[in-house]
Amino acid sequence: MVILGVESTAHTASVGIVTERAEVLAIASDMHRPAQGGIHPREAANHHVEVLPGLVRSALETAHVRPSEIEAVAFAQGPGLGPCLRAGATVARTLALAWNRPLVPVNHCVAHVEIARVLSGLDDPMLLYASGGNTQVIAHASGRYRVLGETLDIGIGNFLDKLWIALGGTFPGGPALEREARLGSQLLPLPYSVHGMDVAFSGMFTAAKALHDQGAPRPDIAYSVEVTAYSMLTEITERALAHRKRDAVVLGGGVACNERLRQMVRTMVEERGGTSFAPPAALCVDNGAMIAWTGLLAFRQGLVSSVEGSAVQPRQRTDLVPAPWRSAVAATART
Ligand code: AMP
Ligand code: MG
């Protein structure tokens, strides 16, 4: 079985093709990079409308797959930016109609978990999902994925991007901040904002910008922001592991490409006697392959949608969608 997936929740338009053995046959992606400032939903959507047809073609070519071999078309239904989601959904509906194939809606956050789960071989890991717009700790319980902790204000990636721009850099800030942080050594005081299982970043944004305005060296600010923010994420992940009696963590989202975050989570999990896994960068960031793979899991359960019923859901919560492909027995045994 071969499934095609379309991702378009934020700045990345991507088409992926996977098999039922979770072989990734192709990922064709194109990221909208605003000339200045952050992401504008309408502009990003226009970008996606322009590039997606070419991405479909190039994914099919790379995969050496003909449209007649695609058994279903999956797309990210939410959460995400409305105009961006609609661009991807429109392409997916068009393909489903043109190829006469079922349409499978997929939750973007669940897709990050599922691709990491199949690649890691871990049966029931917890996900630390750290991306541009999302920051969540997610675990499976009683038939669906639950958000155990999350950001109370902005996503960690948006925080890093916004901060890097405020420090004179350009989008995307996460990778640039990571390089800058390697040159820093002094840990400057920043607000450490953990509230139970949740985190917040806006106080750290204000404080880091104030340090910059006062002339603190940028590498030290970058280093301190990374250490503080990733400690916060590692702490809530550890608390979730302890509460839910789990021992495995997978990472997902663009910020999970960060070596310091990976290392901090690995150290924490290994000290608890557990295992952590981060997918390769191409499958950590938003990508069509994770949508295709989760679409395949859903399709096998008959979770298809009519075109009329396939409206995008910009605020679709992780715990709103059922994940019946996870064994009910295994789920209850662990809750
Ligand atoms: P996503 O929303 O999952 O596509 O991820 C995009 C976000 O990941 C952006 O906010 C980037 O700044 C961030 N990002 C990408 N690479 C890194 C990195 N190496 N370290 C920290 N953040 C990163
Ligand atoms: Mg994402």
Coordinates of C-alpha atoms and ligand atoms in Angstrom, one line a residue, residues 11-12 112 129-133 157-158 160-161 171-175 178 226 230 253-255 257-258 284-286, ligand 1:
H11 CA 5.4 27.8 6.8
T12 CA 6.2 24.4 5.2
H112 CA 4.7 13.9 14.7
Y129 CA 6.7 18.1 20.5
A130 CA 8.7 21.3 20.2
S131 CA 7.9 23.2 17.0
G132 CA 7.3 26.7 15.8
G133 CA 3.7 27.0 16.9
G157 CA 10.1 27.9 18.0
N158 CA 8.1 31.1 17.5
L160 CA 13.2 31.6 19.4
D161 CA 12.4 33.1 16.0
F171 CA 14.0 34.0 10.3
P172 CA 14.3 31.1 11.2
G173 CA 15.9 31.9 14.5
G174 CA 16.2 28.5 16.1
P175 CA 19.2 27.1 14.1
E178 CA 21.9 27.3 18.2
E226 CA 18.9 27.6 25.2
Y230 CA 15.4 23.5 27.1
G253 CA 9.0 19.4 15.7
G254 CA 11.6 21.7 14.2
V255 CA 13.1 22.6 17.6
C257 CA 16.6 19.3 15.6
N258 CA 18.5 21.1 18.3
C284 CA 11.4 16.0 12.7
V285 CA 10.4 19.2 10.9
D286 CA 6.9 19.4 9.3
Ligands
AMP1 P1 8.3 23.3 12.6 O1 7.2 24.3 13.1 O2 8.1 22.0 13.3 O3 8.4 23.2 11.1 O4 9.7 23.9 13.1 C1 10.1 25.2 12.8 C2 10.8 25.8 14.0 O5 11.9 25.0 14.4 C3 11.2 27.2 13.7 O6 10.8 28.0 14.8 C4 12.8 27.0 13.8 O7 13.4 28.2 14.3 C5 12.9 25.9 14.7 N1 14.2 25.2 14.6 C6 14.7 24.5 13.5 N2 15.9 24.0 13.7 C7 16.2 24.3 15.0 C8 17.4 24.1 15.8 N3 18.5 23.5 15.3 N4 17.3 24.6 17.1 C9 16.3 25.2 17.5 N5 15.2 25.5 16.8 C10 15.2 25.1 15.5

